[in-house]
Amino acid sequence: MDIPFLNLTQQQLLEKHLYPRITEEKKTYIVTANPEIVMKAKENEKYKGMVKQADFIIPDGTGIVMASKLIKQPIQERVAGFDLMTHLIGYAEDQQLSCFFLGASEEVSKKMVERLKTLHPYLHIAGRHHGFFELEDRTVIEEVLDSRPDLIFVALGSPRQEEWITKYFNEFDKGLFMGVGGSFDVIAGEVKRAPKLWVNLQLEWLYRTIKQPFRWKRILKVFEFMFRIILKKY
C-alpha cells in the first residue's frame, strides 16, 4: 500500500537512530502508523504525502505486523507508539532534555503534566498546550518555537497531528516530532491501557473497542485493511 514501514526492534530504533539524532539536534519526524492510518493514506493522497515525509514510520498495530507476514515481508516486532513515547520521555529526563506536549483537552493536558512530574521529577517540561485550536493559529506555533523543545509530542489525532507537524516542521531548527494520538489520556489516567495479557495476546485493539465503543467505525477500517491484504487487493 505504498507505506515504507520501519523494520527494526524498538531498542534498535532508539539506540541506533533516535538517541544519536537527538544528541546531534537533527530534526526527526515519526509517524506511528496502524492499519487505520494506512487505509486513510490509501484513500487520501494528500495525507499519504504527509505520512511519507516522516523519517520513520513505525508499525504501531498488530494488524501491520500480521499483514507483513502474510505478504512474506515480515516486520520484526510491533513498536507501540505509547511505549516509544514513554522511553523517549525517560531518555529526556536522563539527558536533561526538554519536552513540549501539544494536544488533548485542557483538563487532560494539566493532569498529564502533573502525572509526568510525579513519574519523572527531573524532566524539563518546556511547555504544554491543549489541542482545541485551528491549525493556522500562529499563537500556538510561536509558543512552541519560543520554548525551544528537544522533543515535541503531538496528540491531536490523525490526520490533524500529521498536518500540524508537516505544516510547521521547517520552522524549527531542531526537535524530534512524534504524533501520539490518545497517549496523553492514558498518562493522565483518563483512559486505561489494555492489561499485559491482552497486549501479549495481540488483542489490545479489542480491549480498547470494548472500553470505548465509539471506536467501532475505526475497527471496520482495520478489518478492511486485513481483507485487502488477504485478498491481495492492495
PDB file of C-alpha atoms in Angstrom:
ATOM      1  CA  MET A   1       0.000   0.000   0.000  1.00  0.00           C
ATOM      2  CA  ASP A   2       2.999   2.243  -0.569  1.00  0.00           C
ATOM      3  CA  ILE A   3       3.827   2.915   3.094  1.00  0.00           C
ATOM      4  CA  PRO A   4       7.528   2.243   3.863  1.00  0.00           C
ATOM      5  CA  PHE A   5       7.434   0.763   7.362  1.00  0.00           C
ATOM      6  CA  LEU A   6      10.496   0.597   9.547  1.00  0.00           C
ATOM      7  CA  ASN A   7      11.679  -2.969  10.172  1.00  0.00           C
ATOM      8  CA  LEU A   8      13.636  -2.661  13.407  1.00  0.00           C
ATOM      9  CA  THR A   9      13.023  -3.557  17.017  1.00  0.00           C
ATOM     10  CA  GLN A  10      12.185  -0.705  19.362  1.00  0.00           C
ATOM     11  CA  GLN A  11      15.608  -1.000  21.003  1.00  0.00           C
ATOM     12  CA  GLN A  12      17.389  -0.848  17.640  1.00  0.00           C
ATOM     13  CA  LEU A  13      15.364   2.204  16.644  1.00  0.00           C
ATOM     14  CA  LEU A  14      16.172   4.009  19.876  1.00  0.00           C
ATOM     15  CA  GLU A  15      19.865   3.146  20.174  1.00  0.00           C
ATOM     16  CA  LYS A  16      20.911   3.242  16.515  1.00  0.00           C
ATOM     17  CA  HIS A  17      18.766   6.104  15.266  1.00  0.00           C
ATOM     18  CA  LEU A  18      16.716   8.217  17.655  1.00  0.00           C
ATOM     19  CA  TYR A  19      19.159   8.749  20.511  1.00  0.00           C
ATOM     20  CA  PRO A  20      22.001   9.763  18.117  1.00  0.00           C
ATOM     21  CA  ARG A  21      19.704  12.087  16.141  1.00  0.00           C
ATOM     22  CA  ILE A  22      18.503  13.786  19.331  1.00  0.00           C
ATOM     23  CA  THR A  23      22.098  14.234  20.523  1.00  0.00           C
ATOM     24  CA  GLU A  24      23.075  15.743  17.163  1.00  0.00           C
ATOM     25  CA  GLU A  25      19.972  18.006  17.242  1.00  0.00           C
ATOM     26  CA  LYS A  26      18.913  16.524  13.913  1.00  0.00           C
ATOM     27  CA  LYS A  27      15.249  17.174  13.205  1.00  0.00           C
ATOM     28  CA  THR A  28      13.210  13.982  13.183  1.00  0.00           C
ATOM     29  CA  TYR A  29       9.585  13.244  12.311  1.00  0.00           C
ATOM     30  CA  ILE A  30       7.987   9.979  13.462  1.00  0.00           C
ATOM     31  CA  VAL A  31       4.631   8.577  12.364  1.00  0.00           C
ATOM     32  CA  THR A  32       3.131   5.794  14.463  1.00  0.00           C
ATOM     33  CA  ALA A  33       1.050   4.022  11.838  1.00  0.00           C
ATOM     34  CA  ASN A  34      -1.641   1.397  12.371  1.00  0.00           C
ATOM     35  CA  PRO A  35      -3.992  -0.161   9.777  1.00  0.00           C
ATOM     36  CA  GLU A  36      -6.424   2.747  10.132  1.00  0.00           C
ATOM     37  CA  ILE A  37      -3.719   5.245   9.190  1.00  0.00           C
ATOM     38  CA  VAL A  38      -2.611   3.080   6.257  1.00  0.00           C
ATOM     39  CA  MET A  39      -6.192   2.980   4.958  1.00  0.00           C
ATOM     40  CA  LYS A  40      -6.546   6.731   5.424  1.00  0.00           C
ATOM     41  CA  ALA A  41      -3.354   7.226   3.413  1.00  0.00           C
ATOM     42  CA  LYS A  42      -4.642   4.882   0.701  1.00  0.00           C
ATOM     43  CA  GLU A  43      -7.823   6.923   0.375  1.00  0.00           C
ATOM     44  CA  ASN A  44      -6.229  10.377   0.575  1.00  0.00           C
ATOM     45  CA  GLU A  45      -3.114  11.204  -1.458  1.00  0.00           C
ATOM     46  CA  LYS A  46      -2.504  14.456   0.404  1.00  0.00           C
ATOM     47  CA  TYR A  47      -2.484  12.637   3.722  1.00  0.00           C
ATOM     48  CA  LYS A  48      -0.271   9.900   2.292  1.00  0.00           C
ATOM     49  CA  GLY A  49       2.220  12.617   1.348  1.00  0.00           C
ATOM     50  CA  MET A  50       2.238  13.866   4.944  1.00  0.00           C
ATOM     51  CA  VAL A  51       2.857  10.355   6.276  1.00  0.00           C
ATOM     52  CA  LYS A  52       5.639   9.642   3.783  1.00  0.00           C
ATOM     53  CA  GLN A  53       7.508  12.801   4.789  1.00  0.00           C
ATOM     54  CA  ALA A  54       8.325  11.053   8.069  1.00  0.00           C
ATOM     55  CA  ASP A  55      11.879   9.954   8.781  1.00  0.00           C
ATOM     56  CA  PHE A  56      10.486   6.851  10.490  1.00  0.00           C
ATOM     57  CA  ILE A  57       7.101   5.168  10.020  1.00  0.00           C
ATOM     58  CA  ILE A  58       6.781   2.645  12.820  1.00  0.00           C
ATOM     59  CA  PRO A  59       4.418  -0.362  12.885  1.00  0.00           C
ATOM     60  CA  ASP A  60       2.104   0.670  15.717  1.00  0.00           C
ATOM     61  CA  GLY A  61      -0.517  -2.017  15.281  1.00  0.00           C
ATOM     62  CA  THR A  62      -0.755  -5.790  15.458  1.00  0.00           C
ATOM     63  CA  GLY A  63      -2.522  -5.735  12.096  1.00  0.00           C
ATOM     64  CA  ILE A  64       0.548  -4.239  10.423  1.00  0.00           C
ATOM     65  CA  VAL A  65       2.815  -6.994  11.735  1.00  0.00           C
ATOM     66  CA  MET A  66       0.307  -9.696  10.748  1.00  0.00           C
ATOM     67  CA  ALA A  67      -0.049  -8.209   7.263  1.00  0.00           C
ATOM     68  CA  SER A  68       3.732  -8.076   6.803  1.00  0.00           C
ATOM     69  CA  LYS A  69       3.919 -11.812   7.464  1.00  0.00           C
ATOM     70  CA  LEU A  70       1.074 -12.557   5.057  1.00  0.00           C
ATOM     71  CA  ILE A  71       2.876 -10.750   2.219  1.00  0.00           C
ATOM     72  CA  LYS A  72       6.153 -12.504   3.066  1.00  0.00           C
ATOM     73  CA  GLN A  73       7.891  -9.301   4.214  1.00  0.00           C
ATOM     74  CA  PRO A  74       7.860  -9.909   7.981  1.00  0.00           C
ATOM     75  CA  ILE A  75       8.360  -6.979  10.317  1.00  0.00           C
ATOM     76  CA  GLN A  76      10.429  -7.910  13.381  1.00  0.00           C
ATOM     77  CA  GLU A  77       8.080  -6.556  16.012  1.00  0.00           C
ATOM     78  CA  ARG A  78       5.300  -4.125  16.723  1.00  0.00           C
ATOM     79  CA  VAL A  79       6.661  -0.825  18.007  1.00  0.00           C
ATOM     80  CA  ALA A  80       3.857   0.642  20.101  1.00  0.00           C
ATOM     81  CA  GLY A  81       3.734   4.426  19.913  1.00  0.00           C
ATOM     82  CA  PHE A  82       2.873   4.739  23.608  1.00  0.00           C
ATOM     83  CA  ASP A  83       5.863   2.633  24.641  1.00  0.00           C
ATOM     84  CA  LEU A  84       8.196   4.545  22.349  1.00  0.00           C
ATOM     85  CA  MET A  85       6.959   7.857  23.737  1.00  0.00           C
ATOM     86  CA  THR A  86       7.491   6.788  27.353  1.00  0.00           C
ATOM     87  CA  HIS A  87      11.016   5.566  26.555  1.00  0.00           C
ATOM     88  CA  LEU A  88      11.803   8.907  24.932  1.00  0.00           C
ATOM     89  CA  ILE A  89      10.435  10.831  27.914  1.00  0.00           C
ATOM     90  CA  GLY A  90      12.634   8.773  30.237  1.00  0.00           C
ATOM     91  CA  TYR A  91      15.626   9.436  27.997  1.00  0.00           C
ATOM     92  CA  ALA A  92      14.845  13.166  28.006  1.00  0.00           C
ATOM     93  CA  GLU A  93      14.836  13.175  31.798  1.00  0.00           C
ATOM     94  CA  ASP A  94      18.165  11.321  31.957  1.00  0.00           C
ATOM     95  CA  GLN A  95      19.811  13.595  29.392  1.00  0.00           C
ATOM     96  CA  GLN A  96      18.297  16.833  30.725  1.00  0.00           C
ATOM     97  CA  LEU A  97      16.381  17.472  27.512  1.00  0.00           C
ATOM     98  CA  SER A  98      13.111  19.377  27.255  1.00  0.00           C
ATOM     99  CA  CYS A  99       9.701  18.195  26.067  1.00  0.00           C
ATOM    100  CA  PHE A 100       6.655  20.070  24.779  1.00  0.00           C
ATOM    101  CA  PHE A 101       3.240  18.406  24.963  1.00  0.00           C
ATOM    102  CA  LEU A 102       0.645  19.562  22.443  1.00  0.00           C
ATOM    103  CA  GLY A 103      -2.867  18.186  22.362  1.00  0.00           C
ATOM    104  CA  ALA A 104      -5.807  16.680  24.288  1.00  0.00           C
ATOM    105  CA  SER A 105      -8.254  18.774  26.299  1.00  0.00           C
ATOM    106  CA  GLU A 106      -7.079  21.425  28.747  1.00  0.00           C
ATOM    107  CA  GLU A 107      -8.104  19.237  31.678  1.00  0.00           C
ATOM    108  CA  VAL A 108      -6.300  16.155  30.340  1.00  0.00           C
ATOM    109  CA  SER A 109      -3.238  18.213  29.444  1.00  0.00           C
ATOM    110  CA  LYS A 110      -2.980  19.536  33.006  1.00  0.00           C
ATOM    111  CA  LYS A 111      -3.489  16.104  34.565  1.00  0.00           C
ATOM    112  CA  MET A 112      -0.913  14.544  32.271  1.00  0.00           C
ATOM    113  CA  VAL A 113       1.765  17.098  33.104  1.00  0.00           C
ATOM    114  CA  GLU A 114       1.125  16.691  36.828  1.00  0.00           C
ATOM    115  CA  ARG A 115       1.401  12.930  36.430  1.00  0.00           C
ATOM    116  CA  LEU A 116       4.657  13.296  34.488  1.00  0.00           C
ATOM    117  CA  LYS A 117       6.086  15.475  37.255  1.00  0.00           C
ATOM    118  CA  THR A 118       5.467  12.587  39.632  1.00  0.00           C
ATOM    119  CA  LEU A 119       6.831   9.912  37.312  1.00  0.00           C
ATOM    120  CA  HIS A 120       9.773  11.983  36.063  1.00  0.00           C
ATOM    121  CA  PRO A 121      10.610  14.613  38.692  1.00  0.00           C
ATOM    122  CA  TYR A 122      13.710  15.825  36.832  1.00  0.00           C
ATOM    123  CA  LEU A 123      12.085  16.092  33.410  1.00  0.00           C
ATOM    124  CA  HIS A 124      12.294  19.557  31.874  1.00  0.00           C
ATOM    125  CA  ILE A 125       8.805  20.360  30.566  1.00  0.00           C
ATOM    126  CA  ALA A 126       9.266  23.173  28.054  1.00  0.00           C
ATOM    127  CA  GLY A 127       5.519  23.733  27.834  1.00  0.00           C
ATOM    128  CA  ARG A 128       2.115  22.335  27.040  1.00  0.00           C
ATOM    129  CA  HIS A 129      -0.971  23.425  25.115  1.00  0.00           C
ATOM    130  CA  HIS A 130      -4.381  21.847  24.650  1.00  0.00           C
ATOM    131  CA  GLY A 131      -5.423  20.567  21.243  1.00  0.00           C
ATOM    132  CA  PHE A 132      -8.512  22.676  20.662  1.00  0.00           C
ATOM    133  CA  PHE A 133      -7.206  25.272  18.231  1.00  0.00           C
ATOM    134  CA  GLU A 134      -7.156  25.936  14.497  1.00  0.00           C
ATOM    135  CA  LEU A 135      -4.090  24.552  12.744  1.00  0.00           C
ATOM    136  CA  GLU A 136      -3.439  28.003  11.277  1.00  0.00           C
ATOM    137  CA  ASP A 137      -3.295  29.597  14.749  1.00  0.00           C
ATOM    138  CA  ARG A 138       0.125  31.268  14.868  1.00  0.00           C
ATOM    139  CA  THR A 139      -0.017  31.852  18.634  1.00  0.00           C
ATOM    140  CA  VAL A 140       0.329  28.097  19.237  1.00  0.00           C
ATOM    141  CA  ILE A 141       3.289  27.550  16.927  1.00  0.00           C
ATOM    142  CA  GLU A 142       5.007  30.669  18.294  1.00  0.00           C
ATOM    143  CA  GLU A 143       4.599  29.324  21.829  1.00  0.00           C
ATOM    144  CA  VAL A 144       6.213  26.030  20.848  1.00  0.00           C
ATOM    145  CA  LEU A 145       9.018  27.729  18.911  1.00  0.00           C
ATOM    146  CA  ASP A 146       9.803  30.100  21.783  1.00  0.00           C
ATOM    147  CA  SER A 147      10.200  27.188  24.214  1.00  0.00           C
ATOM    148  CA  ARG A 148      12.890  25.566  22.001  1.00  0.00           C
ATOM    149  CA  PRO A 149      11.994  21.971  22.978  1.00  0.00           C
ATOM    150  CA  ASP A 150      14.113  18.954  22.136  1.00  0.00           C
ATOM    151  CA  LEU A 151      11.116  16.644  21.819  1.00  0.00           C
ATOM    152  CA  ILE A 152       7.595  17.611  20.728  1.00  0.00           C
ATOM    153  CA  PHE A 153       4.771  15.130  21.323  1.00  0.00           C
ATOM    154  CA  VAL A 154       1.638  15.980  19.325  1.00  0.00           C
ATOM    155  CA  ALA A 155      -1.625  14.370  20.460  1.00  0.00           C
ATOM    156  CA  LEU A 156      -4.134  15.818  18.009  1.00  0.00           C
ATOM    157  CA  GLY A 157      -5.250  12.525  16.490  1.00  0.00           C
ATOM    158  CA  SER A 158      -4.862  11.625  12.832  1.00  0.00           C
ATOM    159  CA  PRO A 159      -4.807  13.387  10.446  1.00  0.00           C
ATOM    160  CA  ARG A 160      -4.529  16.642  12.453  1.00  0.00           C
ATOM    161  CA  GLN A 161      -1.282  15.740  14.201  1.00  0.00           C
ATOM    162  CA  GLU A 162       0.463  14.880  10.925  1.00  0.00           C
ATOM    163  CA  GLU A 163      -0.973  18.040   9.341  1.00  0.00           C
ATOM    164  CA  TRP A 164       0.364  20.221  12.166  1.00  0.00           C
ATOM    165  CA  ILE A 165       3.814  18.620  12.166  1.00  0.00           C
ATOM    166  CA  THR A 166       4.317  18.793   8.400  1.00  0.00           C
ATOM    167  CA  LYS A 167       2.912  22.332   8.243  1.00  0.00           C
ATOM    168  CA  TYR A 168       5.408  23.749  10.750  1.00  0.00           C
ATOM    169  CA  PHE A 169       8.322  21.297  10.671  1.00  0.00           C
ATOM    170  CA  ASN A 170      10.561  23.587   8.599  1.00  0.00           C
ATOM    171  CA  GLU A 171      10.173  26.463  11.061  1.00  0.00           C
ATOM    172  CA  PHE A 172      12.184  24.582  13.690  1.00  0.00           C
ATOM    173  CA  ASP A 173      15.965  24.224  13.712  1.00  0.00           C
ATOM    174  CA  LYS A 174      15.880  21.123  15.967  1.00  0.00           C
ATOM    175  CA  GLY A 175      13.487  18.687  17.586  1.00  0.00           C
ATOM    176  CA  LEU A 176      12.013  15.209  17.465  1.00  0.00           C
ATOM    177  CA  PHE A 177       8.347  15.386  16.446  1.00  0.00           C
ATOM    178  CA  MET A 178       6.027  12.473  17.121  1.00  0.00           C
ATOM    179  CA  GLY A 179       2.274  12.097  16.700  1.00  0.00           C
ATOM    180  CA  VAL A 180       0.951  10.175  19.687  1.00  0.00           C
ATOM    181  CA  GLY A 181      -2.837  10.047  19.268  1.00  0.00           C
ATOM    182  CA  GLY A 182      -4.609   9.454  22.577  1.00  0.00           C
ATOM    183  CA  SER A 183      -1.491   8.779  24.652  1.00  0.00           C
ATOM    184  CA  PHE A 184      -1.954  11.863  26.846  1.00  0.00           C
ATOM    185  CA  ASP A 185      -5.301  10.463  28.051  1.00  0.00           C
ATOM    186  CA  VAL A 186      -3.543   7.264  29.130  1.00  0.00           C
ATOM    187  CA  ILE A 187      -0.821   9.084  31.072  1.00  0.00           C
ATOM    188  CA  ALA A 188      -3.439  11.341  32.678  1.00  0.00           C
ATOM    189  CA  GLY A 189      -5.377   8.287  33.818  1.00  0.00           C
ATOM    190  CA  GLU A 190      -8.463   9.140  31.766  1.00  0.00           C
ATOM    191  CA  VAL A 191      -8.121   6.002  29.647  1.00  0.00           C
ATOM    192  CA  LYS A 192      -6.679   2.702  30.837  1.00  0.00           C
ATOM    193  CA  ARG A 193      -4.265   0.837  28.618  1.00  0.00           C
ATOM    194  CA  ALA A 194      -5.028  -2.816  27.943  1.00  0.00           C
ATOM    195  CA  PRO A 195      -3.737  -5.254  30.593  1.00  0.00           C
ATOM    196  CA  LYS A 196      -0.496  -7.058  29.773  1.00  0.00           C
ATOM    197  CA  LEU A 197      -2.319 -10.307  28.965  1.00  0.00           C
ATOM    198  CA  TRP A 198      -4.424  -8.618  26.278  1.00  0.00           C
ATOM    199  CA  VAL A 199      -1.310  -6.993  24.809  1.00  0.00           C
ATOM    200  CA  ASN A 200       0.579 -10.313  24.778  1.00  0.00           C
ATOM    201  CA  LEU A 201      -2.373 -11.964  23.021  1.00  0.00           C
ATOM    202  CA  GLN A 202      -2.330  -9.122  20.463  1.00  0.00           C
ATOM    203  CA  LEU A 203      -5.863  -8.137  21.450  1.00  0.00           C
ATOM    204  CA  GLU A 204      -5.215  -4.592  22.634  1.00  0.00           C
ATOM    205  CA  TRP A 205      -7.419  -3.309  19.790  1.00  0.00           C
ATOM    206  CA  LEU A 206     -10.350  -5.402  21.069  1.00  0.00           C
ATOM    207  CA  TYR A 207      -9.878  -4.217  24.653  1.00  0.00           C
ATOM    208  CA  ARG A 208      -9.923  -0.589  23.508  1.00  0.00           C
ATOM    209  CA  THR A 209     -13.081  -1.184  21.462  1.00  0.00           C
ATOM    210  CA  ILE A 210     -14.860  -2.765  24.428  1.00  0.00           C
ATOM    211  CA  LYS A 211     -13.854   0.132  26.675  1.00  0.00           C
ATOM    212  CA  GLN A 212     -14.562   2.781  24.016  1.00  0.00           C
ATOM    213  CA  PRO A 213     -17.494   1.517  21.876  1.00  0.00           C
ATOM    214  CA  PHE A 214     -17.473   4.720  19.800  1.00  0.00           C
ATOM    215  CA  ARG A 215     -14.317   3.351  18.146  1.00  0.00           C
ATOM    216  CA  TRP A 216     -16.257   0.634  16.268  1.00  0.00           C
ATOM    217  CA  LYS A 217     -16.201   2.544  12.961  1.00  0.00           C
ATOM    218  CA  ARG A 218     -12.426   2.745  13.184  1.00  0.00           C
ATOM    219  CA  ILE A 219     -12.225  -1.008  13.737  1.00  0.00           C
ATOM    220  CA  LEU A 220     -14.098  -1.562  10.467  1.00  0.00           C
ATOM    221  CA  LYS A 221     -11.130   0.040   8.692  1.00  0.00           C
ATOM    222  CA  VAL A 222      -8.832  -2.484  10.362  1.00  0.00           C
ATOM    223  CA  PHE A 223     -10.936  -5.345   9.023  1.00  0.00           C
ATOM    224  CA  GLU A 224     -10.999  -3.773   5.555  1.00  0.00           C
ATOM    225  CA  PHE A 225      -7.219  -3.475   5.683  1.00  0.00           C
ATOM    226  CA  MET A 226      -6.805  -7.144   6.596  1.00  0.00           C
ATOM    227  CA  PHE A 227      -9.280  -8.311   3.948  1.00  0.00           C
ATOM    228  CA  ARG A 228      -7.373  -6.362   1.304  1.00  0.00           C
ATOM    229  CA  ILE A 229      -4.130  -7.995   2.402  1.00  0.00           C
ATOM    230  CA  ILE A 230      -5.638 -11.480   2.439  1.00  0.00           C
ATOM    231  CA  LEU A 231      -7.312 -10.998  -0.959  1.00  0.00           C
ATOM    232  CA  LYS A 232      -4.223  -9.199  -2.315  1.00  0.00           C
ATOM    233  CA  LYS A 233      -6.257  -6.163  -3.288  1.00  0.00           C
ATOM    234  CA  TYR A 234      -3.760  -3.557  -2.093  1.00  0.00           C
TER     235      TYR A 234
END
